[in-house]
């Protein structure tokens, strides 16, 4: 029963977040919400580890500023107790050149008192970096091996 | 209480990889299983999508030829009625180079009548590629 409630809470959170309502998304998180995403933070400095409302607001504002359109699909959702895992397919349109970026995220949420207290994400980062930076990293590796 | 399908699948998968014994795994795959490991298929040909039992057994054979699993720790796990999701840390060896590789993986599995019908695996692939090539990839930093 609790799992079903959290499943719906997560879907509501994603609706609000991808509609661009950052304050609405923050209202669905605890004040000490923790976010951890595996990502090369030297390339994507807004990602990595964040804790607390202000840090999340800063990160999400950075992300929303880069994309004119954001939407997602959730093909798989697994809920147990106060935790929900979602396979999220995201579609972002870049403001800079209108190109679409699409990749999948494995996002694991923990709820406390009906709000999201922890978000942990695993992303196919190689694909994400190639799309976000618009670089063929495989080609760079073929041509740029160190001595 | 019946054992969740995930545990049988997990044991069978690791046996198929480390001991190259796919029979247990084969019995747990739906004939039309939908399988995908997201990542650069030009660097890791055993990544990508596969459909059907025979294709999955073949790709697991390819994985077994390329890696050995030394250890895995489940950092988070959720079990649904016919589904499961886990976040795990794996310690592997790349068999061609004998390099140790440590990586974080998430998977989503769906079952029907105890057989796997759908598997989605996400890997921190940028980290994996850096470990596989053995040096950091230098790219321009994105502006904050």
PDB file of C-alpha atoms in Angstrom:
ATOM      1  CA  UNK A   1       0.000   0.000   0.000  1.00  0.00           C
ATOM      2  CA  UNK A   2       2.798   2.423   0.967  1.00  0.00           C
ATOM      3  CA  UNK A   3       4.681   1.407  -2.146  1.00  0.00           C
ATOM      4  CA  UNK A   4       1.678   2.296  -4.348  1.00  0.00           C
ATOM      5  CA  UNK A   5       1.453   5.688  -2.676  1.00  0.00           C
ATOM      6  CA  UNK A   6       5.147   6.390  -3.258  1.00  0.00           C
ATOM      7  CA  UNK A   7       4.869   5.161  -6.842  1.00  0.00           C
ATOM      8  CA  UNK A   8       2.186   7.800  -7.498  1.00  0.00           C
ATOM      9  CA  UNK A   9       4.144  10.447  -5.576  1.00  0.00           C
ATOM     10  CA  UNK A  10       7.148   9.804  -7.794  1.00  0.00           C
ATOM     11  CA  UNK A  11       5.093  10.088 -10.983  1.00  0.00           C
ATOM     12  CA  UNK A  12       3.658  13.377  -9.676  1.00  0.00           C
ATOM     13  CA  UNK A  13       7.171  14.606  -8.895  1.00  0.00           C
ATOM     14  CA  UNK A  14       8.396  13.748 -12.402  1.00  0.00           C
ATOM     15  CA  UNK A  15       5.379  15.498 -13.973  1.00  0.00           C
ATOM     16  CA  UNK A  16       6.128  18.653 -12.013  1.00  0.00           C
ATOM     17  CA  UNK A  17       9.897  18.559 -12.586  1.00  0.00           C
ATOM     18  CA  UNK A  18       9.688  17.945 -16.336  1.00  0.00           C
ATOM     19  CA  UNK A  19       7.029  20.657 -16.672  1.00  0.00           C
ATOM     20  CA  UNK A  20       9.713  23.073 -15.467  1.00  0.00           C
ATOM     21  CA  UNK A  21       8.254  23.743 -12.016  1.00  0.00           C
ATOM     22  CA  UNK A  22      11.458  23.627  -9.960  1.00  0.00           C
ATOM     23  CA  UNK A  23       9.830  25.016  -6.809  1.00  0.00           C
ATOM     24  CA  UNK A  24       7.046  22.438  -7.110  1.00  0.00           C
ATOM     25  CA  UNK A  25       9.660  19.700  -7.432  1.00  0.00           C
ATOM     26  CA  UNK A  26      11.595  21.022  -4.426  1.00  0.00           C
ATOM     27  CA  UNK A  27       8.380  21.056  -2.374  1.00  0.00           C
ATOM     28  CA  UNK A  28       8.202  17.289  -2.938  1.00  0.00           C
ATOM     29  CA  UNK A  29      11.697  16.786  -1.479  1.00  0.00           C
ATOM     30  CA  UNK A  30      12.884  16.945   2.131  1.00  0.00           C
ATOM     31  CA  UNK A  31      14.948  19.961   3.173  1.00  0.00           C
ATOM     32  CA  UNK A  32      18.052  17.763   3.447  1.00  0.00           C
ATOM     33  CA  UNK A  33      17.439  15.859   0.203  1.00  0.00           C
ATOM     34  CA  UNK A  34      20.570  14.144  -1.078  1.00  0.00           C
ATOM     35  CA  UNK A  35      21.346  13.668  -4.770  1.00  0.00           C
ATOM     36  CA  UNK A  36      24.117  11.436  -6.087  1.00  0.00           C
ATOM     37  CA  UNK A  37      24.651  10.810  -9.790  1.00  0.00           C
ATOM     38  CA  UNK A  38      27.542   9.027 -11.368  1.00  0.00           C
ATOM     39  CA  UNK A  39      28.917  11.449 -13.919  1.00  0.00           C
ATOM     40  CA  UNK A  40      32.276  12.883 -14.974  1.00  0.00           C
ATOM     41  CA  UNK A  41      31.978  16.037 -12.864  1.00  0.00           C
ATOM     42  CA  UNK A  42      35.089  17.520 -14.454  1.00  0.00           C
ATOM     43  CA  UNK A  43      33.079  17.646 -17.712  1.00  0.00           C
ATOM     44  CA  UNK A  44      29.602  18.193 -16.267  1.00  0.00           C
ATOM     45  CA  UNK A  45      30.298  20.218 -13.116  1.00  0.00           C
ATOM     46  CA  UNK A  46      26.643  20.754 -12.238  1.00  0.00           C
ATOM     47  CA  UNK A  47      26.231  17.031 -11.577  1.00  0.00           C
ATOM     48  CA  UNK A  48      27.776  14.815  -8.906  1.00  0.00           C
ATOM     49  CA  UNK A  49      26.788  15.068  -5.255  1.00  0.00           C
ATOM     50  CA  UNK A  50      24.294  17.640  -3.933  1.00  0.00           C
ATOM     51  CA  UNK A  51      22.621  18.016  -0.565  1.00  0.00           C
ATOM     52  CA  UNK A  52      19.810  20.303   0.543  1.00  0.00           C
ATOM     53  CA  UNK A  53      17.174  22.443  -1.094  1.00  0.00           C
ATOM     54  CA  UNK A  54      19.463  25.276  -2.191  1.00  0.00           C
ATOM     55  CA  UNK A  55      21.982  22.951  -3.855  1.00  0.00           C
ATOM     56  CA  UNK A  56      19.188  21.114  -5.682  1.00  0.00           C
ATOM     57  CA  UNK A  57      17.600  24.396  -6.789  1.00  0.00           C
ATOM     58  CA  UNK A  58      20.952  25.528  -8.212  1.00  0.00           C
ATOM     59  CA  UNK A  59      21.504  22.263 -10.102  1.00  0.00           C
ATOM     60  CA  UNK A  60      17.985  22.010 -11.490  1.00  0.00           C
ATOM     61  CA  UNK A  61      17.989  25.686 -12.507  1.00  0.00           C
ATOM     62  CA  UNK A  62      21.230  25.046 -14.438  1.00  0.00           C
ATOM     63  CA  UNK A  63      19.698  22.036 -16.208  1.00  0.00           C
ATOM     64  CA  UNK A  64      16.430  23.799 -17.049  1.00  0.00           C
ATOM     65  CA  UNK A  65      18.324  26.852 -18.344  1.00  0.00           C
ATOM     66  CA  UNK A  66      20.111  24.694 -20.928  1.00  0.00           C
ATOM     67  CA  UNK A  67      17.024  23.051 -22.403  1.00  0.00           C
ATOM     68  CA  UNK A  68      13.951  24.637 -23.922  1.00  0.00           C
ATOM     69  CA  UNK A  69      11.923  21.444 -23.783  1.00  0.00           C
ATOM     70  CA  UNK A  70      12.120  18.556 -21.339  1.00  0.00           C
ATOM     71  CA  UNK A  71       9.993  15.462 -21.185  1.00  0.00           C
ATOM     72  CA  UNK A  72      10.301  11.925 -19.969  1.00  0.00           C
ATOM     73  CA  UNK A  73       8.834   8.454 -20.254  1.00  0.00           C
ATOM     74  CA  UNK A  74       8.918   5.906 -17.453  1.00  0.00           C
ATOM     75  CA  UNK A  75       8.841   2.426 -19.002  1.00  0.00           C
ATOM     76  CA  UNK A  76       9.655   0.601 -15.751  1.00  0.00           C
ATOM     77  CA  UNK A  77       8.836   1.466 -12.140  1.00  0.00           C
ATOM     78  CA  UNK A  78       9.520  -0.812  -9.171  1.00  0.00           C
ATOM     79  CA  UNK A  79       8.363   0.158  -5.671  1.00  0.00           C
ATOM     80  CA  UNK A  80       8.970  -1.502  -2.344  1.00  0.00           C
ATOM     81  CA  UNK A  81       8.294   0.090   1.042  1.00  0.00           C
ATOM     82  CA  UNK A  82       9.587   3.648   1.076  1.00  0.00           C
ATOM     83  CA  UNK A  83      11.741   3.225  -2.041  1.00  0.00           C
ATOM     84  CA  UNK A  84      10.975   3.496  -5.737  1.00  0.00           C
ATOM     85  CA  UNK A  85      13.256   2.731  -8.696  1.00  0.00           C
ATOM     86  CA  UNK A  86      12.464   4.160 -12.113  1.00  0.00           C
ATOM     87  CA  UNK A  87      13.907   3.588 -15.549  1.00  0.00           C
ATOM     88  CA  UNK A  88      13.433   7.069 -16.981  1.00  0.00           C
ATOM     89  CA  UNK A  89      13.914   7.921 -20.660  1.00  0.00           C
ATOM     90  CA  UNK A  90      14.536  11.647 -20.963  1.00  0.00           C
ATOM     91  CA  UNK A  91      14.232  13.906 -24.016  1.00  0.00           C
ATOM     92  CA  UNK A  92      15.839  17.352 -23.782  1.00  0.00           C
ATOM     93  CA  UNK A  93      15.903  20.028 -26.503  1.00  0.00           C
ATOM     94  CA  UNK A  94      18.990  22.254 -26.311  1.00  0.00           C
ATOM     95  CA  UNK A  95      18.318  25.972 -26.225  1.00  0.00           C
ATOM     96  CA  UNK A  96      21.607  26.658 -28.005  1.00  0.00           C
ATOM     97  CA  UNK A  97      20.912  24.788 -31.261  1.00  0.00           C
ATOM     98  CA  UNK A  98      17.518  23.048 -30.838  1.00  0.00           C
ATOM     99  CA  UNK A  99      19.097  19.581 -31.016  1.00  0.00           C
ATOM    100  CA  UNK A 100      17.461  16.798 -29.044  1.00  0.00           C
ATOM    101  CA  UNK A 101      19.342  14.824 -26.422  1.00  0.00           C
ATOM    102  CA  UNK A 102      17.896  11.472 -25.381  1.00  0.00           C
ATOM    103  CA  UNK A 103      19.214   9.022 -22.824  1.00  0.00           C
ATOM    104  CA  UNK A 104      18.062   6.625 -20.105  1.00  0.00           C
ATOM    105  CA  UNK A 105      18.477   7.082 -16.371  1.00  0.00           C
ATOM    106  CA  UNK A 106      18.201   4.496 -13.607  1.00  0.00           C
ATOM    107  CA  UNK A 107      16.933   6.579 -10.687  1.00  0.00           C
ATOM    108  CA  UNK A 108      16.506   5.225  -7.173  1.00  0.00           C
ATOM    109  CA  UNK A 109      14.391   7.316  -4.790  1.00  0.00           C
ATOM    110  CA  UNK A 110      13.966   7.006  -1.029  1.00  0.00           C
ATOM    111  CA  UNK A 111      10.948   8.674   0.593  1.00  0.00           C
ATOM    112  CA  UNK A 112      10.681  10.035   4.128  1.00  0.00           C
ATOM    113  CA  UNK A 113       7.422  11.445   5.512  1.00  0.00           C
ATOM    114  CA  UNK A 114       5.942  11.438   2.008  1.00  0.00           C
ATOM    115  CA  UNK A 115       8.776  13.438   0.451  1.00  0.00           C
ATOM    116  CA  UNK A 116      11.868  12.449  -1.510  1.00  0.00           C
ATOM    117  CA  UNK A 117      14.893  12.273   0.794  1.00  0.00           C
ATOM    118  CA  UNK A 118      17.431  10.674  -1.527  1.00  0.00           C
ATOM    119  CA  UNK A 119      17.954  10.387  -5.278  1.00  0.00           C
ATOM    120  CA  UNK A 120      20.660   8.168  -6.733  1.00  0.00           C
ATOM    121  CA  UNK A 121      21.129   7.951 -10.475  1.00  0.00           C
ATOM    122  CA  UNK A 122      23.085   5.746 -12.836  1.00  0.00           C
ATOM    123  CA  UNK A 123      23.317   6.962 -16.406  1.00  0.00           C
ATOM    124  CA  UNK A 124      24.887   5.660 -19.612  1.00  0.00           C
ATOM    125  CA  UNK A 125      27.363   8.512 -19.193  1.00  0.00           C
ATOM    126  CA  UNK A 126      29.427   7.820 -22.304  1.00  0.00           C
ATOM    127  CA  UNK A 127      26.366   8.305 -24.502  1.00  0.00           C
ATOM    128  CA  UNK A 128      25.221  11.302 -22.469  1.00  0.00           C
ATOM    129  CA  UNK A 129      28.604  13.052 -22.748  1.00  0.00           C
ATOM    130  CA  UNK A 130      28.721  12.442 -26.514  1.00  0.00           C
ATOM    131  CA  UNK A 131      25.262  13.963 -26.968  1.00  0.00           C
ATOM    132  CA  UNK A 132      25.642  16.850 -24.535  1.00  0.00           C
ATOM    133  CA  UNK A 133      29.120  17.898 -25.720  1.00  0.00           C
ATOM    134  CA  UNK A 134      28.413  16.838 -29.326  1.00  0.00           C
ATOM    135  CA  UNK A 135      31.688  14.950 -29.558  1.00  0.00           C
ATOM    136  CA  UNK A 136      32.373  11.506 -31.008  1.00  0.00           C
ATOM    137  CA  UNK A 137      34.362  10.289 -28.023  1.00  0.00           C
ATOM    138  CA  UNK A 138      35.036   6.880 -29.613  1.00  0.00           C
ATOM    139  CA  UNK A 139      36.739   8.662 -32.535  1.00  0.00           C
ATOM    140  CA  UNK A 140      38.725  10.832 -30.128  1.00  0.00           C
ATOM    141  CA  UNK A 141      39.930   7.698 -28.353  1.00  0.00           C
ATOM    142  CA  UNK A 142      40.972   6.087 -31.653  1.00  0.00           C
ATOM    143  CA  UNK A 143      42.966   9.155 -32.700  1.00  0.00           C
ATOM    144  CA  UNK A 144      44.276  10.384 -29.381  1.00  0.00           C
ATOM    145  CA  UNK A 145      45.897   7.506 -27.545  1.00  0.00           C
ATOM    146  CA  UNK A 146      48.648   8.708 -25.182  1.00  0.00           C
ATOM    147  CA  UNK A 147      52.229   7.587 -25.859  1.00  0.00           C
TER     148      UNK A 147
ATOM    149  CA  UNK B   1       7.422 -18.213   1.100  1.00  0.00           C
ATOM    150  CA  UNK B   2       8.497 -18.563  -2.522  1.00  0.00           C
ATOM    151  CA  UNK B   3      11.896 -17.268  -3.524  1.00  0.00           C
ATOM    152  CA  UNK B   4      11.733 -14.180  -5.746  1.00  0.00           C
ATOM    153  CA  UNK B   5      12.635 -14.879  -9.385  1.00  0.00           C
ATOM    154  CA  UNK B   6      15.465 -12.344  -9.157  1.00  0.00           C
ATOM    155  CA  UNK B   7      17.547 -14.551  -6.871  1.00  0.00           C
ATOM    156  CA  UNK B   8      17.337 -17.582  -9.164  1.00  0.00           C
ATOM    157  CA  UNK B   9      18.132 -15.390 -12.168  1.00  0.00           C
ATOM    158  CA  UNK B  10      21.083 -13.745 -10.426  1.00  0.00           C
ATOM    159  CA  UNK B  11      22.641 -17.060  -9.439  1.00  0.00           C
ATOM    160  CA  UNK B  12      22.127 -18.482 -12.930  1.00  0.00           C
ATOM    161  CA  UNK B  13      23.581 -15.396 -14.629  1.00  0.00           C
ATOM    162  CA  UNK B  14      26.731 -15.392 -12.521  1.00  0.00           C
ATOM    163  CA  UNK B  15      27.141 -19.142 -13.065  1.00  0.00           C
ATOM    164  CA  UNK B  16      26.802 -18.603 -16.819  1.00  0.00           C
ATOM    165  CA  UNK B  17      29.462 -15.871 -16.736  1.00  0.00           C
ATOM    166  CA  UNK B  18      32.019 -17.224 -14.285  1.00  0.00           C
ATOM    167  CA  UNK B  19      31.627 -20.969 -14.831  1.00  0.00           C
ATOM    168  CA  UNK B  20      30.441 -20.795 -18.458  1.00  0.00           C
ATOM    169  CA  UNK B  21      27.490 -22.976 -17.529  1.00  0.00           C
ATOM    170  CA  UNK B  22      24.438 -21.405 -19.212  1.00  0.00           C
ATOM    171  CA  UNK B  23      21.927 -24.253 -18.683  1.00  0.00           C
ATOM    172  CA  UNK B  24      20.369 -22.796 -15.520  1.00  0.00           C
ATOM    173  CA  UNK B  25      20.095 -19.373 -17.142  1.00  0.00           C
ATOM    174  CA  UNK B  26      18.565 -20.771 -20.311  1.00  0.00           C
ATOM    175  CA  UNK B  27      15.775 -22.366 -18.255  1.00  0.00           C
ATOM    176  CA  UNK B  28      14.954 -18.981 -16.704  1.00  0.00           C
ATOM    177  CA  UNK B  29      14.672 -17.009 -19.954  1.00  0.00           C
ATOM    178  CA  UNK B  30      11.362 -16.398 -21.696  1.00  0.00           C
ATOM    179  CA  UNK B  31      11.487 -17.454 -25.365  1.00  0.00           C
ATOM    180  CA  UNK B  32      10.896 -13.822 -26.389  1.00  0.00           C
ATOM    181  CA  UNK B  33      13.067 -12.150 -23.737  1.00  0.00           C
ATOM    182  CA  UNK B  34      13.892  -8.489 -24.398  1.00  0.00           C
ATOM    183  CA  UNK B  35      17.436  -7.677 -23.196  1.00  0.00           C
ATOM    184  CA  UNK B  36      19.447  -4.448 -23.327  1.00  0.00           C
ATOM    185  CA  UNK B  37      22.698  -3.263 -21.777  1.00  0.00           C
ATOM    186  CA  UNK B  38      23.149   0.419 -22.573  1.00  0.00           C
ATOM    187  CA  UNK B  39      26.644   1.415 -23.670  1.00  0.00           C
ATOM    188  CA  UNK B  40      29.046   1.942 -26.593  1.00  0.00           C
ATOM    189  CA  UNK B  41      28.671  -1.185 -28.713  1.00  0.00           C
ATOM    190  CA  UNK B  42      31.644  -0.287 -30.903  1.00  0.00           C
ATOM    191  CA  UNK B  43      33.884  -0.655 -27.843  1.00  0.00           C
ATOM    192  CA  UNK B  44      31.940  -3.410 -26.093  1.00  0.00           C
ATOM    193  CA  UNK B  45      30.124  -5.576 -28.668  1.00  0.00           C
ATOM    194  CA  UNK B  46      28.254  -7.458 -25.941  1.00  0.00           C
ATOM    195  CA  UNK B  47      26.396  -4.256 -25.056  1.00  0.00           C
ATOM    196  CA  UNK B  48      23.221  -3.305 -26.890  1.00  0.00           C
ATOM    197  CA  UNK B  49      19.858  -4.976 -27.445  1.00  0.00           C
ATOM    198  CA  UNK B  50      19.088  -8.649 -27.929  1.00  0.00           C
ATOM    199  CA  UNK B  51      15.772 -10.374 -28.503  1.00  0.00           C
ATOM    200  CA  UNK B  52      14.972 -13.997 -27.787  1.00  0.00           C
ATOM    201  CA  UNK B  53      16.520 -16.754 -25.710  1.00  0.00           C
ATOM    202  CA  UNK B  54      19.164 -17.829 -28.215  1.00  0.00           C
ATOM    203  CA  UNK B  55      20.445 -14.276 -28.723  1.00  0.00           C
ATOM    204  CA  UNK B  56      20.675 -13.707 -24.967  1.00  0.00           C
ATOM    205  CA  UNK B  57      22.534 -16.972 -24.350  1.00  0.00           C
ATOM    206  CA  UNK B  58      24.961 -16.004 -27.115  1.00  0.00           C
ATOM    207  CA  UNK B  59      25.593 -12.541 -25.680  1.00  0.00           C
ATOM    208  CA  UNK B  60      26.118 -13.974 -22.193  1.00  0.00           C
ATOM    209  CA  UNK B  61      28.687 -16.308 -23.745  1.00  0.00           C
ATOM    210  CA  UNK B  62      30.433 -13.248 -25.201  1.00  0.00           C
ATOM    211  CA  UNK B  63      30.354 -11.524 -21.806  1.00  0.00           C
ATOM    212  CA  UNK B  64      31.879 -14.649 -20.211  1.00  0.00           C
ATOM    213  CA  UNK B  65      34.704 -14.553 -22.762  1.00  0.00           C
ATOM    214  CA  UNK B  66      35.484 -10.943 -21.853  1.00  0.00           C
ATOM    215  CA  UNK B  67      35.036 -10.567 -18.103  1.00  0.00           C
ATOM    216  CA  UNK B  68      35.203 -12.415 -14.853  1.00  0.00           C
ATOM    217  CA  UNK B  69      33.087 -11.312 -11.877  1.00  0.00           C
ATOM    218  CA  UNK B  70      35.018 -11.259  -8.614  1.00  0.00           C
ATOM    219  CA  UNK B  71      32.516  -9.605  -6.358  1.00  0.00           C
ATOM    220  CA  UNK B  72      29.290  -7.676  -6.406  1.00  0.00           C
ATOM    221  CA  UNK B  73      27.580  -5.751  -3.633  1.00  0.00           C
ATOM    222  CA  UNK B  74      23.932  -4.763  -3.849  1.00  0.00           C
ATOM    223  CA  UNK B  75      23.697  -1.175  -2.646  1.00  0.00           C
ATOM    224  CA  UNK B  76      19.957  -0.942  -3.173  1.00  0.00           C
ATOM    225  CA  UNK B  77      17.304  -3.450  -4.158  1.00  0.00           C
ATOM    226  CA  UNK B  78      13.583  -3.269  -4.722  1.00  0.00           C
ATOM    227  CA  UNK B  79      11.417  -6.314  -5.321  1.00  0.00           C
ATOM    228  CA  UNK B  80       7.996  -6.026  -6.930  1.00  0.00           C
ATOM    229  CA  UNK B  81       5.595  -8.897  -7.563  1.00  0.00           C
ATOM    230  CA  UNK B  82       7.074  -9.769 -10.975  1.00  0.00           C
ATOM    231  CA  UNK B  83       9.815  -7.171 -11.184  1.00  0.00           C
ATOM    232  CA  UNK B  84      13.007  -6.088  -9.486  1.00  0.00           C
ATOM    233  CA  UNK B  85      15.495  -3.246  -9.552  1.00  0.00           C
ATOM    234  CA  UNK B  86      18.978  -3.184  -8.073  1.00  0.00           C
ATOM    235  CA  UNK B  87      21.917  -0.842  -7.854  1.00  0.00           C
ATOM    236  CA  UNK B  88      25.164  -2.768  -7.514  1.00  0.00           C
ATOM    237  CA  UNK B  89      28.897  -2.295  -7.411  1.00  0.00           C
ATOM    238  CA  UNK B  90      30.844  -4.876  -9.373  1.00  0.00           C
ATOM    239  CA  UNK B  91      34.504  -5.834  -9.226  1.00  0.00           C
ATOM    240  CA  UNK B  92      35.524  -7.450 -12.508  1.00  0.00           C
ATOM    241  CA  UNK B  93      38.578  -8.440 -14.484  1.00  0.00           C
ATOM    242  CA  UNK B  94      38.772  -7.712 -18.201  1.00  0.00           C
ATOM    243  CA  UNK B  95      40.135 -11.033 -19.437  1.00  0.00           C
ATOM    244  CA  UNK B  96      41.942  -9.705 -22.528  1.00  0.00           C
ATOM    245  CA  UNK B  97      44.041  -7.186 -20.583  1.00  0.00           C
ATOM    246  CA  UNK B  98      43.797  -8.688 -17.085  1.00  0.00           C
ATOM    247  CA  UNK B  99      42.813  -5.198 -15.864  1.00  0.00           C
ATOM    248  CA  UNK B 100      40.706  -4.897 -12.726  1.00  0.00           C
ATOM    249  CA  UNK B 101      37.529  -2.901 -13.294  1.00  0.00           C
ATOM    250  CA  UNK B 102      35.183  -1.531 -10.672  1.00  0.00           C
ATOM    251  CA  UNK B 103      31.876  -0.150 -11.788  1.00  0.00           C
ATOM    252  CA  UNK B 104      28.396   0.727 -10.650  1.00  0.00           C
ATOM    253  CA  UNK B 105      25.458  -0.912 -12.429  1.00  0.00           C
ATOM    254  CA  UNK B 106      21.682  -0.596 -12.193  1.00  0.00           C
ATOM    255  CA  UNK B 107      19.269  -3.125 -13.585  1.00  0.00           C
ATOM    256  CA  UNK B 108      15.531  -3.495 -14.033  1.00  0.00           C
ATOM    257  CA  UNK B 109      14.179  -7.013 -14.495  1.00  0.00           C
ATOM    258  CA  UNK B 110      10.663  -8.160 -15.302  1.00  0.00           C
ATOM    259  CA  UNK B 111       9.490 -11.755 -14.973  1.00  0.00           C
ATOM    260  CA  UNK B 112       6.498 -13.801 -16.066  1.00  0.00           C
ATOM    261  CA  UNK B 113       5.848 -17.214 -14.517  1.00  0.00           C
ATOM    262  CA  UNK B 114       9.368 -17.151 -13.080  1.00  0.00           C
ATOM    263  CA  UNK B 115      11.052 -16.455 -16.415  1.00  0.00           C
ATOM    264  CA  UNK B 116      12.850 -13.279 -17.407  1.00  0.00           C
ATOM    265  CA  UNK B 117      10.901 -11.308 -20.019  1.00  0.00           C
ATOM    266  CA  UNK B 118      12.720  -7.970 -19.918  1.00  0.00           C
ATOM    267  CA  UNK B 119      16.105  -6.779 -18.657  1.00  0.00           C
ATOM    268  CA  UNK B 120      17.486  -3.256 -18.797  1.00  0.00           C
ATOM    269  CA  UNK B 121      21.014  -2.606 -17.514  1.00  0.00           C
ATOM    270  CA  UNK B 122      22.538   0.837 -17.076  1.00  0.00           C
ATOM    271  CA  UNK B 123      26.239   1.262 -16.450  1.00  0.00           C
ATOM    272  CA  UNK B 124      28.385   4.281 -15.656  1.00  0.00           C
ATOM    273  CA  UNK B 125      29.920   3.834 -19.097  1.00  0.00           C
ATOM    274  CA  UNK B 126      32.219   6.878 -19.163  1.00  0.00           C
ATOM    275  CA  UNK B 127      33.959   5.542 -16.055  1.00  0.00           C
ATOM    276  CA  UNK B 128      34.025   2.047 -17.585  1.00  0.00           C
ATOM    277  CA  UNK B 129      35.639   3.290 -20.796  1.00  0.00           C
ATOM    278  CA  UNK B 130      38.293   5.270 -18.885  1.00  0.00           C
ATOM    279  CA  UNK B 131      39.149   2.167 -16.866  1.00  0.00           C
ATOM    280  CA  UNK B 132      39.222  -0.020 -19.982  1.00  0.00           C
ATOM    281  CA  UNK B 133      41.526   2.268 -21.981  1.00  0.00           C
ATOM    282  CA  UNK B 134      43.601   3.018 -18.884  1.00  0.00           C
ATOM    283  CA  UNK B 135      43.767   6.806 -19.042  1.00  0.00           C
ATOM    284  CA  UNK B 136      41.434   9.767 -18.450  1.00  0.00           C
ATOM    285  CA  UNK B 137      39.513  11.122 -21.437  1.00  0.00           C
ATOM    286  CA  UNK B 138      40.146  14.835 -21.857  1.00  0.00           C
ATOM    287  CA  UNK B 139      37.258  16.838 -23.242  1.00  0.00           C
ATOM    288  CA  UNK B 140      36.234  20.476 -22.936  1.00  0.00           C
ATOM    289  CA  UNK B 141      34.429  21.226 -19.709  1.00  0.00           C
ATOM    290  CA  UNK B 142      30.803  22.262 -19.987  1.00  0.00           C
ATOM    291  CA  UNK B 143      30.202  25.779 -18.718  1.00  0.00           C
ATOM    292  CA  UNK B 144      28.262  25.924 -15.462  1.00  0.00           C
TER     293      UNK B 144
END
